[in-house]
Amino acid sequence: MNFFGISNKDFLDKNKVKIITGIAGSAKSSNIHSILDSAGIQYMRTTSTHRLRADAERRFNMKCHTIAGGLFFNDDGRFFTGERSPTFSTVVIDEILQTDRRVFDWCRAYVGICNIIITTDEKQMLSVGCGDGMVDELRALPNEIDCVVVELKKSYRPVNDITERLYAAMYNSVDSEKIMW
């Protein structure tokens, strides 16, 4: 079992989409990179924004893409105009909920063709217009295709017990819709 509690066989299985969700700082991206790098697997890493793409390139010392540019064609200022075929046998889609519903269609189309690993935080602040719909799409995916779903609740960012309890309280407050200040 790897860091996520997933067997390496399942983690590398292109017929099973891995959905790894959890609190910020739960080491999702770092551990995915470590597992794939240790196995000698070159992969395509995509994320939601250019800022996150640049950060991932710096952190992982590799070429990264935005989800819109790496997995889709964009024409004349219009995004997600058509699906790109994957150029790698493993694709990481980081921060999937911050993009467009068509990314789930891409996953449905390419499961079994490439190993798809999704990361996100279902409790993060999302856009008012489509955030709930994106979460619904993510939660529906395991009913449509074979998925391994893992939720990580521990953040490695807190520096002491007090901040760790505060991180957990803030994260869990989203379920109660209680506003925490």
mmCIF file of C-alpha atoms in Angstrom:
data_model
loop_
_atom_site.group_PDB
_atom_site.id
_atom_site.type_symbol
_atom_site.label_atom_id
_atom_site.label_comp_id
_atom_site.label_asym_id
_atom_site.label_seq_id
_atom_site.Cartn_x
_atom_site.Cartn_y
_atom_site.Cartn_z
ATOM 1 C CA MET A 1 0.000 0.000 0.000
ATOM 2 C CA ASN A 2 1.232 3.468 -0.813
ATOM 3 C CA PHE A 3 0.722 6.717 1.112
ATOM 4 C CA PHE A 4 -2.917 6.869 -0.009
ATOM 5 C CA GLY A 5 -3.723 3.331 1.124
ATOM 6 C CA ILE A 6 -4.042 2.239 -2.506
ATOM 7 C CA SER A 7 -2.164 -0.775 -3.793
ATOM 8 C CA ASN A 8 0.413 0.128 -6.421
ATOM 9 C CA LYS A 9 -1.409 -2.265 -8.753
ATOM 10 C CA ASP A 10 -4.606 -0.190 -8.484
ATOM 11 C CA PHE A 11 -2.704 3.119 -8.428
ATOM 12 C CA LEU A 12 -1.117 2.320 -11.789
ATOM 13 C CA ASP A 13 -4.244 0.672 -13.307
ATOM 14 C CA LYS A 14 -5.473 2.690 -16.303
ATOM 15 C CA ASN A 15 -8.915 1.111 -15.940
ATOM 16 C CA LYS A 16 -9.468 2.749 -12.542
ATOM 17 C CA VAL A 17 -9.621 6.506 -12.107
ATOM 18 C CA LYS A 18 -8.050 7.566 -8.825
ATOM 19 C CA ILE A 19 -9.865 10.412 -7.042
ATOM 20 C CA ILE A 20 -7.816 11.807 -4.177
ATOM 21 C CA THR A 21 -9.613 14.533 -2.303
ATOM 22 C CA GLY A 22 -8.751 16.286 0.903
ATOM 23 C CA ILE A 23 -7.674 19.270 2.888
ATOM 24 C CA ALA A 24 -5.013 21.636 1.577
ATOM 25 C CA GLY A 25 -1.560 20.511 2.607
ATOM 26 C CA SER A 26 -2.456 16.817 2.832
ATOM 27 C CA ALA A 27 0.441 15.993 0.487
ATOM 28 C CA LYS A 28 -1.688 14.821 -2.427
ATOM 29 C CA SER A 29 0.517 16.183 -5.222
ATOM 30 C CA SER A 30 3.836 15.486 -3.517
ATOM 31 C CA ASN A 31 2.993 11.854 -2.864
ATOM 32 C CA ILE A 32 1.577 11.264 -6.331
ATOM 33 C CA HIS A 33 4.798 12.630 -7.799
ATOM 34 C CA SER A 34 6.903 10.542 -5.439
ATOM 35 C CA ILE A 35 5.052 7.311 -6.276
ATOM 36 C CA LEU A 36 5.214 7.876 -10.033
ATOM 37 C CA ASP A 37 8.820 9.091 -9.953
ATOM 38 C CA SER A 38 9.910 6.084 -7.857
ATOM 39 C CA ALA A 39 8.284 3.803 -10.416
ATOM 40 C CA GLY A 40 10.122 5.615 -13.240
ATOM 41 C CA ILE A 41 6.836 6.797 -14.779
ATOM 42 C CA GLN A 42 6.874 10.013 -16.753
ATOM 43 C CA TYR A 43 3.467 11.620 -16.617
ATOM 44 C CA MET A 44 1.508 14.681 -17.644
ATOM 45 C CA ARG A 45 0.604 16.989 -14.755
ATOM 46 C CA THR A 46 -2.231 19.435 -15.346
ATOM 47 C CA THR A 47 -3.773 21.969 -12.997
ATOM 48 C CA SER A 48 -6.427 24.660 -13.047
ATOM 49 C CA THR A 49 -4.463 27.913 -13.414
ATOM 50 C CA HIS A 50 -1.229 29.227 -14.853
ATOM 51 C CA ARG A 51 -0.091 30.202 -11.360
ATOM 52 C CA LEU A 52 -0.558 26.629 -10.085
ATOM 53 C CA ARG A 53 1.064 25.274 -13.279
ATOM 54 C CA ALA A 54 4.155 27.429 -12.707
ATOM 55 C CA ASP A 55 4.314 26.370 -9.054
ATOM 56 C CA ALA A 56 4.063 22.671 -10.026
ATOM 57 C CA GLU A 57 6.826 23.089 -12.616
ATOM 58 C CA ARG A 58 9.077 24.570 -9.933
ATOM 59 C CA ARG A 59 8.180 21.976 -7.283
ATOM 60 C CA PHE A 60 8.421 18.901 -9.476
ATOM 61 C CA ASN A 61 11.030 20.071 -12.001
ATOM 62 C CA MET A 62 8.908 19.090 -14.990
ATOM 63 C CA LYS A 63 6.818 20.624 -17.751
ATOM 64 C CA CYS A 64 3.211 21.072 -16.592
ATOM 65 C CA HIS A 65 0.053 22.311 -18.276
ATOM 66 C CA THR A 66 -3.216 23.925 -17.430
ATOM 67 C CA ILE A 67 -6.145 21.539 -17.699
ATOM 68 C CA ALA A 68 -7.682 23.740 -20.398
ATOM 69 C CA GLY A 69 -4.487 23.739 -22.491
ATOM 70 C CA GLY A 70 -3.189 20.241 -21.767
ATOM 71 C CA LEU A 71 -6.369 18.219 -22.161
ATOM 72 C CA PHE A 72 -8.362 20.456 -24.507
ATOM 73 C CA PHE A 73 -8.083 22.634 -27.563
ATOM 74 C CA ASN A 74 -8.786 26.323 -27.143
ATOM 75 C CA ASP A 75 -9.661 28.386 -30.191
ATOM 76 C CA ASP A 76 -9.763 32.142 -30.592
ATOM 77 C CA GLY A 77 -10.384 32.886 -26.916
ATOM 78 C CA ARG A 78 -12.840 30.018 -26.433
ATOM 79 C CA PHE A 79 -11.748 27.325 -23.994
ATOM 80 C CA PHE A 80 -12.466 23.570 -23.937
ATOM 81 C CA THR A 81 -13.484 23.504 -27.608
ATOM 82 C CA GLY A 82 -12.362 19.899 -28.155
ATOM 83 C CA GLU A 83 -10.601 17.081 -26.343
ATOM 84 C CA ARG A 84 -6.905 16.410 -26.869
ATOM 85 C CA SER A 85 -5.741 12.813 -26.912
ATOM 86 C CA PRO A 86 -3.354 12.123 -24.036
ATOM 87 C CA THR A 87 0.336 12.124 -24.939
ATOM 88 C CA PHE A 88 1.325 10.306 -21.735
ATOM 89 C CA SER A 89 0.151 6.992 -20.338
ATOM 90 C CA THR A 90 -0.492 8.662 -16.947
ATOM 91 C CA VAL A 91 -2.275 11.992 -16.475
ATOM 92 C CA VAL A 92 -2.667 13.879 -13.197
ATOM 93 C CA ILE A 93 -5.567 16.347 -13.104
ATOM 94 C CA ASP A 94 -4.981 18.630 -10.119
ATOM 95 C CA GLU A 95 -7.723 20.973 -8.838
ATOM 96 C CA ILE A 96 -10.324 19.499 -11.176
ATOM 97 C CA LEU A 97 -13.202 21.352 -9.489
ATOM 98 C CA GLN A 98 -11.777 24.729 -10.515
ATOM 99 C CA THR A 99 -12.252 24.087 -14.229
ATOM 100 C CA ASP A 100 -15.147 23.028 -16.446
ATOM 101 C CA ARG A 101 -17.611 20.118 -16.480
ATOM 102 C CA ARG A 102 -16.188 18.940 -19.805
ATOM 103 C CA VAL A 103 -13.116 17.641 -17.949
ATOM 104 C CA PHE A 104 -15.322 14.846 -16.573
ATOM 105 C CA ASP A 105 -16.288 13.930 -20.143
ATOM 106 C CA TRP A 106 -12.557 13.776 -20.923
ATOM 107 C CA CYS A 107 -12.078 11.361 -18.008
ATOM 108 C CA ARG A 108 -14.955 9.161 -19.199
ATOM 109 C CA ALA A 109 -13.493 9.141 -22.720
ATOM 110 C CA TYR A 110 -9.934 8.251 -21.705
ATOM 111 C CA VAL A 111 -10.363 5.854 -18.777
ATOM 112 C CA GLY A 112 -8.772 2.602 -19.911
ATOM 113 C CA ILE A 113 -6.565 4.477 -22.374
ATOM 114 C CA CYS A 114 -4.423 6.247 -19.789
ATOM 115 C CA ASN A 115 -4.037 6.149 -16.027
ATOM 116 C CA ILE A 116 -6.031 9.121 -14.677
ATOM 117 C CA ILE A 117 -5.325 10.518 -11.211
ATOM 118 C CA ILE A 118 -7.556 13.348 -9.981
ATOM 119 C CA THR A 119 -6.831 15.570 -6.991
ATOM 120 C CA THR A 120 -9.049 18.160 -5.396
ATOM 121 C CA ASP A 121 -10.603 19.456 -2.227
ATOM 122 C CA GLU A 122 -14.390 19.174 -2.262
ATOM 123 C CA LYS A 123 -14.620 21.667 0.584
ATOM 124 C CA GLN A 124 -12.663 24.492 -1.019
ATOM 125 C CA MET A 125 -14.296 27.723 -2.086
ATOM 126 C CA LEU A 126 -15.641 27.236 -5.608
ATOM 127 C CA SER A 127 -17.346 29.538 -8.069
ATOM 128 C CA VAL A 128 -20.937 30.440 -7.294
ATOM 129 C CA GLY A 129 -22.127 29.674 -10.814
ATOM 130 C CA CYS A 130 -20.905 26.130 -11.240
ATOM 131 C CA GLY A 131 -19.102 24.993 -8.076
ATOM 132 C CA ASP A 132 -21.917 22.808 -6.740
ATOM 133 C CA GLY A 133 -22.387 21.241 -10.175
ATOM 134 C CA MET A 134 -18.698 20.397 -10.370
ATOM 135 C CA VAL A 135 -18.820 18.680 -6.961
ATOM 136 C CA ASP A 136 -21.923 16.756 -8.083
ATOM 137 C CA GLU A 137 -20.077 15.622 -11.242
ATOM 138 C CA LEU A 138 -17.079 14.483 -9.189
ATOM 139 C CA ARG A 139 -19.263 12.535 -6.765
ATOM 140 C CA ALA A 140 -21.200 10.911 -9.638
ATOM 141 C CA LEU A 141 -18.074 9.712 -11.464
ATOM 142 C CA PRO A 142 -17.599 6.536 -9.333
ATOM 143 C CA ASN A 143 -21.149 5.482 -10.273
ATOM 144 C CA GLU A 144 -20.274 5.695 -13.973
ATOM 145 C CA ILE A 145 -16.736 4.334 -14.216
ATOM 146 C CA ASP A 146 -14.434 2.288 -11.994
ATOM 147 C CA CYS A 147 -12.835 4.639 -9.460
ATOM 148 C CA VAL A 148 -10.727 4.382 -6.335
ATOM 149 C CA VAL A 149 -11.700 7.236 -4.001
ATOM 150 C CA VAL A 150 -9.542 8.414 -1.098
ATOM 151 C CA GLU A 151 -10.234 11.313 1.272
ATOM 152 C CA LEU A 152 -7.334 12.795 3.226
ATOM 153 C CA LYS A 153 -8.237 14.770 6.346
ATOM 154 C CA LYS A 154 -4.805 15.567 7.815
ATOM 155 C CA SER A 155 -2.936 18.670 6.720
ATOM 156 C CA TYR A 156 0.828 18.843 7.132
ATOM 157 C CA ARG A 157 0.813 22.666 7.095
ATOM 158 C CA PRO A 158 -0.076 23.332 10.752
ATOM 159 C CA VAL A 159 2.992 24.077 12.842
ATOM 160 C CA ASN A 160 1.625 23.016 16.243
ATOM 161 C CA ASP A 161 -1.335 21.336 17.963
ATOM 162 C CA ILE A 162 -3.350 24.561 18.128
ATOM 163 C CA THR A 163 -3.099 25.296 14.415
ATOM 164 C CA GLU A 164 -3.754 21.630 13.611
ATOM 165 C CA ARG A 165 -7.022 21.758 15.590
ATOM 166 C CA LEU A 166 -7.959 25.031 13.872
ATOM 167 C CA TYR A 167 -7.267 23.582 10.411
ATOM 168 C CA ALA A 168 -9.475 20.587 11.224
ATOM 169 C CA ALA A 169 -12.257 22.748 12.696
ATOM 170 C CA MET A 170 -12.291 25.071 9.670
ATOM 171 C CA TYR A 171 -12.206 22.179 7.217
ATOM 172 C CA ASN A 172 -15.006 20.288 8.945
ATOM 173 C CA SER A 173 -17.141 23.423 9.393
ATOM 174 C CA VAL A 174 -17.886 23.417 5.670
ATOM 175 C CA ASP A 175 -20.167 20.399 6.165
ATOM 176 C CA SER A 176 -22.245 22.290 8.739
ATOM 177 C CA GLU A 177 -22.273 25.497 6.672
ATOM 178 C CA LYS A 178 -21.288 27.278 9.894
ATOM 179 C CA ILE A 179 -19.243 30.378 9.156
ATOM 180 C CA MET A 180 -15.927 30.299 10.998
ATOM 181 C CA TRP A 181 -14.051 33.525 11.717
#
